[in-house]
Amino acid sequence: MFRIFTVAVSGIAVTGLLSCSPAASNSAQTAVAGIVGMVQQMELRTPYPTAAELSTQTAYPSQTAYPTADGYDTRLADLAANLGKTATPYPTSTPYPTERPWSEEDTHQTILMQPGLWSRDLSLYGRCGDWFEVRIGTHPSYFAYAVGNEVSQNQFLVVSIGFLNTSAQTIAEVFHKQFSAIGELNGAEVRYPSYGPAGQSASDRWGKHYIGGIAVPPGIEVYSFLAFDVDYHAKNWRLVFESDESSAFDCGFSIPVEPQPEFSIDFYATVESGE
């Protein structure tokens, strides 16, 4: 025989069917006890945490209003209008000078420096027509008692020259005796001829051609040395060229020479004074 029963646990109604037999009664009690235990465990669980409230949002700052026209200074408009009037105009560009046409005269330079202004690269030119030009070379003129194996009777005046063939044909050997050194001694002009062996030795010493022993092709400039056995007391030295009858050209010119005075003159002047 069975009985229907209802049990209320924590607000939950549980209906069961119990057998009237003792075994059925024990089973029903065990089931009810399990349900009750489960409900009690659910009540003991930790509840879910309460959600935190969202923080209050900070509002954006309000925009500053643009200034009204009431605070505008009208003098600014006048100043801006006058800027273009008071600005300094750009200077007018100077036109480039018109270049003159090239001519053959551009290749003939007679003076490359002012007299008295020393430069080893710029000097007066001596010109022999359209044949050649001679100038003081790249070495300053100097006095020397001996050059190589050649010993002077007084002093050698050694002069560096540049010889440029400006003609259209080769110039044969220019005889060194056509060159002379002229100075002033005790108010009189003194002339000293070229001393060939000393000029050859000076040219060899400096690794240059000797003008008295080579032919010069057209358009070529050669450097050489000439030597003169002179009295070094003379002043106002000049290098003089004079052609002779054997030459294919007829000309003559003179070039100022400024010998280097540092050692030789002072040394021999000291010796002569007996100091």
Coordinates of C-alpha atoms in Angstrom, one line a residue:
M1 CA 0.0 0.0 0.0
F2 CA 1.4 3.4 -0.9
R3 CA 1.0 6.9 0.6
I4 CA 1.5 10.3 -1.0
F5 CA 3.4 12.9 1.0
T6 CA 4.5 16.4 0.6
V7 CA 7.5 18.0 2.3
A8 CA 8.3 21.7 2.2
V9 CA 12.1 22.5 2.4
S10 CA 13.2 26.1 2.3
G11 CA 10.0 27.0 0.3
I12 CA 10.3 24.0 -2.0
A13 CA 7.5 21.5 -2.0
V14 CA 8.7 18.0 -2.5
T15 CA 6.1 15.4 -3.2
G16 CA 6.9 11.8 -2.9
L17 CA 5.3 8.4 -3.0
L18 CA 6.1 6.2 -0.1
S19 CA 5.4 2.6 0.2
C20 CA 3.7 1.5 3.3
S21 CA 6.3 -1.1 3.6
P22 CA 9.2 -0.5 6.0
A23 CA 11.8 -0.8 3.2
A24 CA 10.0 1.8 1.1
S25 CA 9.8 4.1 4.0
N26 CA 13.6 4.1 4.6
S27 CA 14.3 4.8 0.9
A28 CA 12.0 7.8 0.9
Q29 CA 13.7 9.3 3.9
T30 CA 17.1 8.8 2.4
A31 CA 16.1 10.6 -0.8
V32 CA 14.6 13.5 1.1
A33 CA 17.7 13.8 3.2
G34 CA 19.8 14.1 0.1
I35 CA 17.6 16.7 -1.4
V36 CA 17.7 18.7 1.9
G37 CA 21.5 18.4 2.1
M38 CA 21.9 19.7 -1.5
V39 CA 19.6 22.6 -0.8
Q40 CA 21.6 23.5 2.4
Q41 CA 24.9 23.4 0.4
M42 CA 23.5 25.7 -2.2
E43 CA 22.5 28.2 0.6
L44 CA 26.1 28.1 2.0
R45 CA 27.7 29.1 -1.4
T46 CA 29.4 32.5 -1.6
P47 CA 27.1 34.8 -3.5
Y48 CA 28.4 36.5 -6.7
P49 CA 30.1 39.9 -6.0
T50 CA 28.1 43.0 -6.5
A51 CA 29.1 44.9 -9.7
A52 CA 30.9 48.2 -8.9
E53 CA 29.4 51.3 -10.1
L54 CA 30.9 53.1 -13.1
S55 CA 33.0 56.2 -12.3
T56 CA 31.5 59.5 -13.2
Q57 CA 32.8 60.8 -16.6
T58 CA 34.6 64.1 -16.6
A59 CA 33.0 66.5 -19.0
Y60 CA 35.0 68.2 -21.8
P61 CA 36.0 71.8 -21.2
S62 CA 33.9 74.3 -22.9
Q63 CA 35.3 76.1 -26.0
T64 CA 36.6 79.6 -25.5
A65 CA 34.7 81.9 -27.7
Y66 CA 36.5 83.8 -30.5
P67 CA 37.1 87.4 -29.6
T68 CA 34.5 89.7 -31.0
A69 CA 35.2 92.5 -33.4
D70 CA 34.8 95.0 -30.7
G71 CA 38.3 94.4 -29.4
Y72 CA 40.0 94.6 -32.8
D73 CA 42.6 97.4 -33.2
T74 CA 42.0 99.2 -36.5
R75 CA 45.6 100.4 -36.5
L76 CA 46.7 96.9 -37.4
A77 CA 44.9 97.2 -40.8
D78 CA 46.7 100.5 -41.5
L79 CA 50.1 99.0 -40.6
A80 CA 49.5 96.0 -42.8
A81 CA 48.5 98.2 -45.7
N82 CA 51.7 100.3 -45.4
L83 CA 54.1 97.4 -45.3
G84 CA 54.2 97.1 -49.0
K85 CA 54.7 100.8 -49.4
T86 CA 57.7 101.1 -47.0
A87 CA 59.5 97.9 -48.0
T88 CA 63.0 98.5 -49.6
P89 CA 62.9 97.4 -53.2
Y90 CA 65.4 94.9 -54.5
P91 CA 68.5 96.5 -56.1
T92 CA 68.6 96.6 -59.8
S93 CA 70.9 93.9 -61.2
T94 CA 73.9 95.1 -63.0
P95 CA 74.2 93.5 -66.5
Y96 CA 77.3 91.5 -67.3
P97 CA 79.9 93.4 -69.3
T98 CA 80.0 92.5 -73.0
E99 CA 83.0 90.3 -73.7
R100 CA 85.2 91.7 -76.5
P101 CA 86.1 89.4 -79.4
W102 CA 89.3 87.4 -79.1
S103 CA 92.2 88.5 -81.1
E104 CA 95.8 87.4 -81.8
E105 CA 97.0 90.3 -79.6
D106 CA 95.7 88.4 -76.5
T107 CA 98.7 86.0 -76.9
H108 CA 101.3 88.8 -76.7
Q109 CA 101.7 90.0 -73.1
T110 CA 104.3 92.7 -72.8
I111 CA 104.0 93.6 -69.1
L112 CA 102.7 91.2 -66.4
M113 CA 103.7 93.3 -63.4
Q114 CA 104.4 96.8 -62.4
P115 CA 108.1 97.8 -62.2
G116 CA 109.5 97.3 -58.7
L117 CA 107.0 94.7 -57.7
W118 CA 108.9 91.4 -57.3
S119 CA 107.4 88.1 -58.3
R120 CA 109.2 85.0 -59.5
D121 CA 106.4 84.2 -61.9
L122 CA 105.6 87.7 -63.3
S123 CA 108.1 90.0 -64.9
L124 CA 108.8 92.1 -67.9
Y125 CA 109.0 90.5 -71.3
G126 CA 111.5 91.2 -74.0
R127 CA 110.1 90.6 -77.5
C128 CA 111.9 89.9 -80.7
G129 CA 109.3 90.7 -83.3
D130 CA 107.0 87.7 -84.0
W131 CA 109.9 85.3 -83.4
F132 CA 110.2 84.9 -79.6
E133 CA 109.9 86.4 -76.2
V134 CA 112.2 86.3 -73.2
R135 CA 111.4 86.9 -69.6
I136 CA 113.0 86.4 -66.2
G137 CA 112.3 82.8 -65.2
T138 CA 111.1 81.1 -62.1
H139 CA 114.4 81.5 -60.1
P140 CA 115.7 84.8 -58.7
S141 CA 119.0 86.0 -60.2
Y142 CA 121.9 85.6 -57.8
F143 CA 125.7 86.0 -57.4
A144 CA 128.0 83.0 -57.0
Y145 CA 131.7 82.7 -56.8
A146 CA 131.6 79.3 -58.6
V147 CA 129.0 77.3 -60.5
G148 CA 129.8 73.6 -60.8
N149 CA 133.4 73.3 -61.8
E150 CA 133.6 76.9 -63.2
V151 CA 135.2 79.5 -61.0
S152 CA 134.8 83.2 -61.7
Q153 CA 137.4 85.9 -61.7
N154 CA 135.0 88.2 -59.8
Q155 CA 131.5 86.9 -59.3
F156 CA 129.1 85.0 -61.6
L157 CA 125.7 86.8 -62.1
V158 CA 123.4 83.8 -62.8
V159 CA 120.1 84.8 -64.5
S160 CA 117.1 82.4 -65.0
I161 CA 115.2 83.0 -68.2
G162 CA 112.1 81.7 -70.0
F163 CA 112.4 81.6 -73.8
L164 CA 109.1 81.3 -75.7
N165 CA 109.0 80.6 -79.4
T166 CA 106.0 82.7 -80.7
S167 CA 106.7 82.0 -84.4
A168 CA 105.3 79.3 -86.6
Q169 CA 108.6 77.6 -87.2
T170 CA 111.4 76.0 -85.1
I171 CA 114.1 78.4 -83.9
A172 CA 117.5 77.0 -84.2
E173 CA 120.1 77.4 -81.5
V174 CA 120.2 80.9 -80.0
F175 CA 123.9 81.7 -79.5
H176 CA 124.4 82.5 -75.8
K177 CA 126.9 85.3 -76.7
Q178 CA 124.0 87.3 -78.0
F179 CA 123.1 87.9 -74.4
S180 CA 124.9 90.4 -72.2
A181 CA 124.6 91.8 -68.6
I182 CA 124.9 95.6 -68.3
G183 CA 125.2 97.5 -65.1
E184 CA 126.3 100.9 -63.7
L185 CA 129.7 101.0 -61.9
N186 CA 131.0 104.4 -60.6
G187 CA 128.7 106.3 -62.8
A188 CA 129.7 104.4 -66.0
E189 CA 128.0 101.6 -68.0
V190 CA 129.7 98.3 -67.8
R191 CA 129.0 95.3 -70.1
Y192 CA 129.7 91.7 -69.4
P193 CA 129.3 89.0 -72.1
S194 CA 127.7 85.6 -71.5
Y195 CA 130.0 83.0 -70.0
G196 CA 128.9 79.8 -71.7
P197 CA 130.4 77.0 -69.5
A198 CA 129.0 78.6 -66.3
G199 CA 125.6 79.0 -67.9
Q200 CA 125.7 75.3 -68.9
S201 CA 126.7 74.3 -65.4
A202 CA 123.9 76.4 -63.8
S203 CA 121.3 74.9 -66.2
D204 CA 122.5 71.3 -65.4
R205 CA 122.4 72.1 -61.7
W206 CA 118.7 73.1 -61.8
G207 CA 117.8 70.4 -64.4
K208 CA 117.0 72.9 -67.2
H209 CA 117.9 73.0 -70.9
Y210 CA 120.8 75.3 -71.9
I211 CA 119.5 77.9 -74.4
G212 CA 122.8 77.9 -76.2
G213 CA 122.6 74.3 -77.2
I214 CA 119.0 73.4 -78.3
A215 CA 116.4 74.3 -81.0
V216 CA 113.0 75.4 -79.8
P217 CA 109.8 74.3 -81.6
P218 CA 107.0 76.7 -82.2
G219 CA 104.7 77.5 -79.2
I220 CA 107.2 75.9 -76.8
E221 CA 108.7 77.7 -73.8
V222 CA 112.0 76.5 -72.3
Y223 CA 113.7 77.5 -69.1
S224 CA 117.4 78.0 -69.0
F225 CA 120.2 79.8 -67.1
L226 CA 122.8 82.3 -68.3
A227 CA 125.9 83.3 -66.4
F228 CA 128.1 86.4 -66.6
D229 CA 131.4 87.1 -64.9
V230 CA 130.8 90.5 -63.4
D231 CA 131.9 93.0 -60.7
Y232 CA 129.1 92.7 -58.2
H233 CA 129.5 96.3 -57.1
A234 CA 127.6 97.4 -60.1
K235 CA 124.0 98.4 -59.9
N236 CA 120.9 98.8 -62.1
W237 CA 121.4 95.5 -63.8
R238 CA 119.8 94.7 -67.2
L239 CA 119.7 91.5 -69.4
V240 CA 120.3 92.6 -73.0
F241 CA 119.8 90.7 -76.2
E242 CA 121.3 91.8 -79.5
S243 CA 121.0 89.7 -82.7
D244 CA 123.9 89.3 -85.0
E245 CA 124.4 88.7 -88.8
S246 CA 124.2 85.0 -88.4
S247 CA 120.6 85.2 -87.0
A248 CA 117.5 84.8 -89.0
F249 CA 116.0 87.7 -87.1
D250 CA 117.1 91.3 -86.4
C251 CA 116.1 92.6 -83.0
G252 CA 117.3 93.7 -79.6
F253 CA 115.7 94.3 -76.2
S254 CA 116.6 94.8 -72.5
I255 CA 115.0 93.4 -69.3
P256 CA 115.6 94.7 -65.8
V257 CA 117.4 92.2 -63.5
E258 CA 117.3 92.3 -59.7
P259 CA 119.9 90.0 -58.2
Q260 CA 119.2 88.4 -54.9
P261 CA 121.4 90.2 -52.4
E262 CA 121.2 88.2 -49.2
F263 CA 124.4 86.2 -49.0
S264 CA 127.0 86.8 -51.6
I265 CA 127.2 90.6 -51.6
D266 CA 127.2 90.9 -47.8
F267 CA 129.7 88.1 -47.4
Y268 CA 132.3 89.6 -49.9
A269 CA 131.7 93.1 -48.6
T270 CA 132.6 91.8 -45.1
V271 CA 135.7 90.1 -46.5
E272 CA 136.9 93.2 -48.3
S273 CA 136.4 95.4 -45.2
G274 CA 138.7 93.0 -43.2
E275 CA 136.1 92.6 -40.4

